[in-house]
mmCIF file of C-alpha atoms and ligand atoms in Angstrom:
data_model
loop_
_atom_site.group_PDB
_atom_site.id
_atom_site.type_symbol
_atom_site.label_atom_id
_atom_site.label_comp_id
_atom_site.label_asym_id
_atom_site.label_seq_id
_atom_site.Cartn_x
_atom_site.Cartn_y
_atom_site.Cartn_z
ATOM 1 C CA MET K 27 81.436 26.175 6.618
ATOM 2 C CA ARG K 28 83.226 22.961 5.823
ATOM 3 C CA LEU K 29 80.469 21.076 3.961
ATOM 4 C CA GLU K 30 78.524 23.904 2.365
ATOM 5 C CA ASN K 31 75.857 22.593 -0.053
ATOM 6 C CA ARG K 32 77.243 19.046 0.026
ATOM 7 C CA VAL K 33 74.633 16.290 0.139
ATOM 8 C CA ALA K 34 75.382 13.705 2.823
ATOM 9 C CA LEU K 35 73.662 10.391 3.511
ATOM 10 C CA VAL K 36 74.122 9.170 7.082
ATOM 11 C CA THR K 37 72.944 5.635 7.811
ATOM 12 C CA GLY K 38 72.101 4.973 11.448
ATOM 13 C CA GLY K 39 71.465 8.715 11.637
ATOM 14 C CA GLY K 40 68.673 8.298 14.162
ATOM 15 C CA SER K 41 70.910 7.638 17.147
ATOM 16 C CA GLY K 42 74.315 7.983 18.767
ATOM 17 C CA ILE K 43 77.283 8.670 16.491
ATOM 18 C CA GLY K 44 75.067 8.871 13.376
ATOM 19 C CA ARG K 45 72.801 11.491 14.960
ATOM 20 C CA ALA K 46 75.727 13.552 16.273
ATOM 21 C CA THR K 47 77.321 13.388 12.825
ATOM 22 C CA SER K 48 74.085 14.383 11.069
ATOM 23 C CA GLU K 49 73.659 17.393 13.341
ATOM 24 C CA LEU K 50 77.290 18.486 13.007
ATOM 25 C CA PHE K 51 77.186 18.097 9.217
ATOM 26 C CA ALA K 52 74.061 20.273 9.070
ATOM 27 C CA ARG K 53 75.758 22.948 11.186
ATOM 28 C CA GLU K 54 78.628 22.834 8.670
ATOM 29 C CA GLY K 55 76.256 23.534 5.778
ATOM 30 C CA ALA K 56 75.496 20.044 4.485
ATOM 31 C CA ILE K 57 72.081 18.891 3.300
ATOM 32 C CA VAL K 58 71.664 15.714 5.352
ATOM 33 C CA VAL K 59 69.663 12.629 4.430
ATOM 34 C CA VAL K 60 69.097 10.846 7.729
ATOM 35 C CA SER K 61 68.603 7.129 7.201
ATOM 36 C CA ASP K 62 67.660 4.649 9.896
ATOM 37 C CA LEU K 63 65.773 1.417 10.501
ATOM 38 C CA ASN K 64 63.879 3.280 13.201
ATOM 39 C CA GLU K 65 61.518 5.773 11.531
ATOM 40 C CA VAL K 66 60.728 7.731 14.706
ATOM 41 C CA ASP K 67 64.400 8.269 15.520
ATOM 42 C CA ALA K 68 65.227 9.291 11.940
ATOM 43 C CA LEU K 69 62.408 11.847 12.021
ATOM 44 C CA GLU K 70 63.586 13.180 15.382
ATOM 45 C CA SER K 71 67.091 13.742 14.006
ATOM 46 C CA VAL K 72 65.600 15.613 11.044
ATOM 47 C CA GLN K 73 63.470 17.751 13.361
ATOM 48 C CA ARG K 74 66.485 18.576 15.534
ATOM 49 C CA ILE K 75 68.425 19.666 12.445
ATOM 50 C CA GLU K 76 65.543 21.774 11.144
ATOM 51 C CA ALA K 77 65.071 23.363 14.571
ATOM 52 C CA GLY K 78 68.707 24.465 14.346
ATOM 53 C CA GLY K 79 68.121 26.028 10.923
ATOM 54 C CA GLY K 80 69.596 23.154 8.915
ATOM 55 C CA VAL K 81 68.277 21.175 5.941
ATOM 56 C CA ALA K 82 67.551 17.445 6.252
ATOM 57 C CA SER K 83 65.222 14.726 5.032
ATOM 58 C CA PRO K 84 64.524 11.237 6.399
ATOM 59 C CA VAL K 85 64.559 7.822 4.781
ATOM 60 C CA THR K 86 63.712 4.594 6.560
ATOM 61 C CA GLY K 87 65.197 1.227 5.688
ATOM 62 C CA ASP K 88 67.407 -1.718 6.562
ATOM 63 C CA VAL K 89 70.983 -1.405 5.279
ATOM 64 C CA SER K 90 71.269 -5.190 5.000
ATOM 65 C CA SER K 91 68.558 -5.188 2.288
ATOM 66 C CA SER K 92 69.789 -4.399 -1.208
ATOM 67 C CA ALA K 93 66.462 -2.808 -2.181
ATOM 68 C CA ASP K 94 66.488 -0.577 0.906
ATOM 69 C CA ALA K 95 70.133 0.404 0.415
ATOM 70 C CA GLU K 96 69.355 1.454 -3.155
ATOM 71 C CA ARG K 97 66.310 3.396 -1.946
ATOM 72 C CA MET K 98 68.463 5.317 0.583
ATOM 73 C CA VAL K 99 70.851 6.459 -2.128
ATOM 74 C CA ARG K 100 67.944 7.272 -4.443
ATOM 75 C CA ALA K 101 66.340 9.324 -1.670
ATOM 76 C CA ALA K 102 69.441 11.527 -1.587
ATOM 77 C CA VAL K 103 69.828 11.836 -5.363
ATOM 78 C CA ASP K 104 66.136 12.224 -6.247
ATOM 79 C CA THR K 105 65.467 14.766 -3.505
ATOM 80 C CA HIS K 106 68.705 16.757 -3.535
ATOM 81 C CA GLY K 107 70.221 16.013 -6.952
ATOM 82 C CA ARG K 108 73.513 14.417 -5.924
ATOM 83 C CA LEU K 109 75.405 12.514 -3.246
ATOM 84 C CA ASP K 110 78.755 13.842 -2.024
ATOM 85 C CA VAL K 111 79.256 12.134 1.328
ATOM 86 C CA LEU K 112 78.191 8.752 2.697
ATOM 87 C CA VAL K 113 78.598 7.863 6.356
ATOM 88 C CA ASN K 114 77.977 4.180 7.084
ATOM 89 C CA SER K 115 77.099 4.408 10.779
ATOM 90 C CA ALA K 116 74.194 1.917 10.990
ATOM 91 C CA GLY K 117 75.368 -0.899 13.213
ATOM 92 C CA VAL K 118 74.427 -3.454 15.821
ATOM 93 C CA SER K 119 76.263 -5.381 18.501
ATOM 94 C CA GLY K 120 75.759 -8.986 19.497
ATOM 95 C CA ARG K 121 73.702 -7.651 22.418
ATOM 96 C CA ASN K 122 71.090 -5.670 20.475
ATOM 97 C CA ALA K 123 71.086 -7.345 17.041
ATOM 98 C CA LEU K 124 68.165 -9.694 17.689
ATOM 99 C CA PRO K 125 65.737 -10.704 20.468
ATOM 100 C CA GLU K 126 67.235 -12.859 23.241
ATOM 101 C CA SER K 127 65.501 -15.962 21.849
ATOM 102 C CA ALA K 128 67.831 -15.946 18.805
ATOM 103 C CA ASN K 129 70.534 -18.589 18.673
ATOM 104 C CA PRO K 130 74.254 -17.704 18.365
ATOM 105 C CA GLU K 131 74.392 -18.482 14.640
ATOM 106 C CA GLU K 132 71.432 -16.204 13.933
ATOM 107 C CA VAL K 133 73.086 -13.423 15.946
ATOM 108 C CA TRP K 134 76.365 -13.939 14.055
ATOM 109 C CA ASP K 135 74.550 -13.661 10.703
ATOM 110 C CA ARG K 136 72.627 -10.551 11.698
ATOM 111 C CA VAL K 137 75.691 -8.695 13.012
ATOM 112 C CA ILE K 138 77.677 -9.471 9.859
ATOM 113 C CA ASP K 139 74.663 -8.626 7.667
ATOM 114 C CA VAL K 140 74.100 -5.202 9.187
ATOM 115 C CA ASN K 141 77.654 -4.080 9.970
ATOM 116 C CA LEU K 142 79.593 -5.526 7.048
ATOM 117 C CA LYS K 143 77.135 -6.315 4.271
ATOM 118 C CA GLY K 144 75.167 -3.145 5.056
ATOM 119 C CA THR K 145 78.307 -1.038 4.614
ATOM 120 C CA TYR K 146 79.028 -2.792 1.324
ATOM 121 C CA LEU K 147 75.469 -2.456 -0.018
ATOM 122 C CA VAL K 148 74.964 1.263 0.595
ATOM 123 C CA SER K 149 78.460 1.958 -0.771
ATOM 124 C CA TRP K 150 77.630 -0.164 -3.839
ATOM 125 C CA TYR K 151 74.784 2.169 -4.775
ATOM 126 C CA ALA K 152 76.574 5.338 -3.652
ATOM 127 C CA VAL K 153 79.786 4.966 -5.677
ATOM 128 C CA PRO K 154 78.212 5.334 -9.172
ATOM 129 C CA GLU K 155 76.341 8.426 -8.015
ATOM 130 C CA MET K 156 79.516 9.984 -6.638
ATOM 131 C CA GLU K 157 81.352 9.097 -9.836
ATOM 132 C CA ARG K 158 78.595 10.745 -11.890
ATOM 133 C CA THR K 159 79.142 14.088 -10.147
ATOM 134 C CA GLY K 160 82.930 13.977 -9.997
ATOM 135 C CA GLY K 161 83.743 12.328 -6.684
ATOM 136 C CA GLY K 162 82.898 12.042 -3.017
ATOM 137 C CA SER K 163 83.870 10.799 0.402
ATOM 138 C CA ILE K 164 82.765 7.614 2.167
ATOM 139 C CA ILE K 165 83.342 7.214 5.894
ATOM 140 C CA ASN K 166 82.755 3.803 7.468
ATOM 141 C CA LEU K 167 82.374 3.117 11.169
ATOM 142 C CA SER K 168 84.787 0.380 12.121
ATOM 143 C CA SER K 169 85.875 0.011 15.766
ATOM 144 C CA ILE K 170 88.850 -0.653 18.007
ATOM 145 C CA MET K 171 87.390 -4.176 17.992
ATOM 146 C CA GLY K 172 88.305 -4.315 14.305
ATOM 147 C CA LEU K 173 91.936 -3.766 15.345
ATOM 148 C CA VAL K 174 92.428 -5.700 18.572
ATOM 149 C CA GLY K 175 90.806 -8.604 20.390
ATOM 150 C CA TYR K 176 88.357 -8.256 23.263
ATOM 151 C CA PRO K 177 90.017 -8.345 26.681
ATOM 152 C CA ALA K 178 89.594 -11.731 28.364
ATOM 153 C CA GLY K 179 86.122 -11.972 29.869
ATOM 154 C CA LEU K 180 84.653 -9.219 27.677
ATOM 155 C CA GLY K 181 83.006 -9.970 24.350
ATOM 156 C CA GLY K 182 84.297 -13.481 23.791
ATOM 157 C CA GLY K 183 85.844 -15.282 20.847
ATOM 158 C CA PHE K 184 82.607 -16.160 19.078
ATOM 159 C CA ASN K 185 81.307 -12.589 19.035
ATOM 160 C CA ALA K 186 80.686 -11.419 15.442
ATOM 161 C CA TYR K 187 81.084 -7.722 16.266
ATOM 162 C CA GLY K 188 84.910 -7.599 16.123
ATOM 163 C CA PRO K 189 85.093 -9.679 12.930
ATOM 164 C CA SER K 190 82.404 -7.503 11.316
ATOM 165 C CA LYS K 191 84.420 -4.362 12.145
ATOM 166 C CA GLY K 192 87.684 -5.940 10.955
ATOM 167 C CA GLY K 193 85.826 -6.656 7.725
ATOM 168 C CA VAL K 194 84.699 -3.027 7.489
ATOM 169 C CA LEU K 195 88.331 -1.916 7.833
ATOM 170 C CA GLN K 196 89.506 -4.223 5.036
ATOM 171 C CA PHE K 197 86.528 -3.311 2.841
ATOM 172 C CA THR K 198 87.523 0.337 3.368
ATOM 173 C CA ARG K 199 91.041 -0.316 2.083
ATOM 174 C CA HIS K 200 89.960 -2.349 -0.938
ATOM 175 C CA LEU K 201 87.250 0.096 -1.997
ATOM 176 C CA ALA K 202 89.618 3.044 -1.468
ATOM 177 C CA VAL K 203 92.168 1.603 -3.890
ATOM 178 C CA ASP K 204 89.445 0.803 -6.413
ATOM 179 C CA THR K 205 87.867 4.279 -6.377
ATOM 180 C CA ALA K 206 90.921 6.509 -5.840
ATOM 181 C CA ARG K 207 91.176 7.538 -9.523
ATOM 182 C CA LYS K 208 87.475 8.367 -9.509
ATOM 183 C CA ASN K 209 88.128 11.043 -6.870
ATOM 184 C CA ILE K 210 86.177 9.011 -4.300
ATOM 185 C CA ARG K 211 87.942 8.744 -0.951
ATOM 186 C CA VAL K 212 87.056 5.936 1.455
ATOM 187 C CA ASN K 213 88.219 5.999 5.074
ATOM 188 C CA CYS K 214 87.051 4.556 8.348
ATOM 189 C CA ILE K 215 86.984 5.482 11.997
ATOM 190 C CA CYS K 216 87.882 3.111 14.803
ATOM 191 C CA PRO K 217 86.239 4.515 17.924
ATOM 192 C CA GLY K 218 86.861 3.288 21.441
ATOM 193 C CA TYR K 219 83.825 2.729 23.650
ATOM 194 C CA VAL K 220 81.315 5.561 23.188
ATOM 195 C CA ALA K 221 78.252 6.112 25.358
ATOM 196 C CA THR K 222 75.266 5.492 23.035
ATOM 197 C CA ASN K 223 72.280 3.150 22.804
ATOM 198 C CA LEU K 224 74.671 0.515 21.408
ATOM 199 C CA THR K 225 76.639 0.343 24.656
ATOM 200 C CA ARG K 226 73.767 1.131 27.040
ATOM 201 C CA ALA K 227 73.530 -2.449 28.342
ATOM 202 C CA LEU K 228 77.186 -2.107 29.395
ATOM 203 C CA THR K 229 77.124 1.460 30.687
ATOM 204 C CA ASP K 230 73.933 0.946 32.739
ATOM 205 C CA ASP K 231 75.947 -1.489 34.889
ATOM 206 C CA GLU K 232 77.955 0.792 37.237
ATOM 207 C CA ASP K 233 80.747 -1.731 37.834
ATOM 208 C CA LEU K 234 81.115 -2.538 34.150
ATOM 209 C CA LEU K 235 81.110 1.164 33.286
ATOM 210 C CA ARG K 236 83.977 1.840 35.757
ATOM 211 C CA ASP K 237 85.845 -1.138 34.306
ATOM 212 C CA LEU K 238 85.399 0.087 30.718
ATOM 213 C CA GLU K 239 86.383 3.644 31.633
ATOM 214 C CA GLY K 240 89.534 2.342 33.286
ATOM 215 C CA ARG K 241 90.529 0.459 30.129
ATOM 216 C CA HIS K 242 90.841 3.792 28.279
ATOM 217 C CA PRO K 243 94.003 5.702 29.319
ATOM 218 C CA MET K 244 91.932 8.895 29.345
ATOM 219 C CA GLY K 245 89.804 7.280 32.051
ATOM 220 C CA ARG K 246 86.462 7.781 30.342
ATOM 221 C CA LEU K 247 84.277 6.726 27.422
ATOM 222 C CA GLY K 248 84.001 8.825 24.281
ATOM 223 C CA ARG K 249 81.090 11.107 23.453
ATOM 224 C CA PRO K 250 79.258 10.825 20.095
ATOM 225 C CA GLU K 251 80.301 14.398 19.153
ATOM 226 C CA GLU K 252 83.968 13.457 19.551
ATOM 227 C CA ILE K 253 83.550 10.818 16.866
ATOM 228 C CA ALA K 254 81.439 13.146 14.714
ATOM 229 C CA TYR K 255 84.297 15.686 14.498
ATOM 230 C CA ALA K 256 86.584 12.970 13.117
ATOM 231 C CA VAL K 257 83.897 12.010 10.579
ATOM 232 C CA LEU K 258 83.597 15.680 9.604
ATOM 233 C CA PHE K 259 87.335 15.898 8.970
ATOM 234 C CA LEU K 260 87.222 12.822 6.724
ATOM 235 C CA ALA K 261 84.153 14.164 4.889
ATOM 236 C CA SER K 262 85.679 17.582 4.273
ATOM 237 C CA ASP K 263 88.402 18.663 1.829
ATOM 238 C CA GLU K 264 90.778 19.031 4.785
ATOM 239 C CA SER K 265 91.500 15.294 4.449
ATOM 240 C CA SER K 266 91.956 15.468 0.654
ATOM 241 C CA PHE K 267 95.100 13.271 0.612
ATOM 242 C CA MET K 268 93.622 10.589 2.891
ATOM 243 C CA THR K 269 92.090 7.420 1.555
ATOM 244 C CA GLY K 270 92.016 3.802 2.697
ATOM 245 C CA ALA K 271 92.964 4.906 6.201
ATOM 246 C CA PRO K 272 91.685 3.892 9.609
ATOM 247 C CA MET K 273 91.439 6.854 11.989
ATOM 248 C CA ILE K 274 91.640 5.749 15.613
ATOM 249 C CA VAL K 275 89.605 7.841 18.075
ATOM 250 C CA ASP K 276 89.762 5.846 21.272
ATOM 251 C CA GLY K 277 91.057 7.824 24.253
ATOM 252 C CA GLY K 278 94.302 5.860 23.979
ATOM 253 C CA TYR K 279 92.713 2.384 24.223
ATOM 254 C CA THR K 280 94.832 0.783 21.481
ATOM 255 C CA ALA K 281 97.990 2.742 22.372
ATOM 256 C CA GLN K 282 98.622 0.459 25.365
HETATM 257 N N1 LIG L 328 79.188 3.123 20.657
HETATM 258 C C1 LIG L 328 80.384 2.578 20.573
HETATM 259 O O1 LIG L 328 81.054 2.306 21.583
HETATM 260 C C2 LIG L 328 80.997 2.276 19.227
HETATM 261 C C3 LIG L 328 82.369 1.994 19.181
HETATM 262 C C4 LIG L 328 82.947 1.697 17.950
HETATM 263 C C5 LIG L 328 82.184 1.680 16.804
HETATM 264 N N2 LIG L 328 80.843 1.958 16.887
HETATM 265 C C6 LIG L 328 80.069 1.897 15.651
HETATM 266 O O2 LIG L 328 79.535 3.157 15.366
HETATM 267 C C7 LIG L 328 78.296 2.999 14.653
HETATM 268 C C8 LIG L 328 77.213 3.776 15.356
HETATM 269 O O3 LIG L 328 77.041 3.211 16.639
HETATM 270 P P1 LIG L 328 76.294 3.963 17.819
HETATM 271 O O4 LIG L 328 77.096 3.737 19.030
HETATM 272 O O5 LIG L 328 75.934 5.325 17.399
HETATM 273 O O6 LIG L 328 74.994 3.035 17.939
HETATM 274 P P2 LIG L 328 73.444 3.387 18.113
HETATM 275 O O7 LIG L 328 72.788 2.122 18.495
HETATM 276 O O8 LIG L 328 73.281 4.578 19.006
HETATM 277 O O9 LIG L 328 73.017 3.818 16.632
HETATM 278 C C9 LIG L 328 72.981 2.881 15.589
HETATM 279 C C10 LIG L 328 71.813 3.211 14.694
HETATM 280 O O10 LIG L 328 71.814 2.255 13.624
HETATM 281 C C11 LIG L 328 70.477 1.896 13.362
HETATM 282 N N3 LIG L 328 70.425 0.579 12.741
HETATM 283 C C12 LIG L 328 70.657 -0.619 13.319
HETATM 284 N N4 LIG L 328 70.489 -1.607 12.438
HETATM 285 C C13 LIG L 328 70.150 -1.021 11.258
HETATM 286 C C14 LIG L 328 69.853 -1.522 9.974
HETATM 287 N N5 LIG L 328 69.862 -2.824 9.724
HETATM 288 N N6 LIG L 328 69.552 -0.635 8.994
HETATM 289 C C15 LIG L 328 69.535 0.693 9.244
HETATM 290 N N7 LIG L 328 69.799 1.220 10.456
HETATM 291 C C16 LIG L 328 70.106 0.372 11.451
HETATM 292 C C17 LIG L 328 69.803 1.887 14.720
HETATM 293 O O11 LIG L 328 68.385 1.999 14.598
HETATM 294 C C18 LIG L 328 70.455 3.095 15.390
HETATM 295 O O12 LIG L 328 69.702 4.255 15.178
HETATM 296 C C19 LIG L 328 78.031 1.499 14.594
HETATM 297 O O13 LIG L 328 78.464 0.998 13.362
HETATM 298 C C20 LIG L 328 78.889 0.972 15.717
HETATM 299 O O14 LIG L 328 79.239 -0.361 15.525
HETATM 300 C C21 LIG L 328 80.233 2.274 18.062
#
């Protein structure tokens, strides 16, 4: 098993890519701390892992709150003694960040707070714990929208999502350089469109779904498990010479 006895904290572990990653990690021998804003979803991920014979525990909280971010890391260390892997998967889009009544500036702030500041905050508390036990691996969820602009008519220029993911990519590089001599590797994944709750508003629209599929050379969206396998590689020792790197998993989207 590729993560035997490693302790992994997965934020956003109650849904989509975070859930698929949590389940895959558990199958690979990791003890998984599933963190999410949504308590019911976090518990369901834990139950699914336990039903498969794995070990997991839940922690609820908002990654954009410093106190909650600290509590997530503490939940891993106090319960399981250490923290070896952090996956920053908690994220929102402009569509699901806030109720529709919110104004554009409020949406901008929330998207940046969760996606960028949330990644920073949980990493802030995780790094000293990893250092204490000799190292670790942090995997951030960036996006193809952190690499390229939205196609005309999709997303728009005032959408905070792409800038938040570009920020995650740069944060990944800077933190990687800073922690490299502490044996802490920091990488990120840039997925193409993946069918999850995050993209449901898009994929529920048949015409939009066909359009999005057609924008990927492979002619389809990604599946959460396909991203989870890339996260697993970055979490495991197989990627031991990788740090500060974006890994693109996008069905060819950015190759065009
Ligand atoms: N789905 C895609 O097409 C896609 C593409 C590229 C990158 N990503 C990124 O991958 C990550 C996972 O996305 P997903 O598609 O699995 O989405 P998802 O909506 O299925 O899961 C995200 C999870 O994050 C949790 N969350 C949201 N705000 C939070 C907060 N403030 N604190 C703690 N938890 C919070 C949600 O409750 C949810 O369980 C996100 O960072 C997303 O931006 C997704």
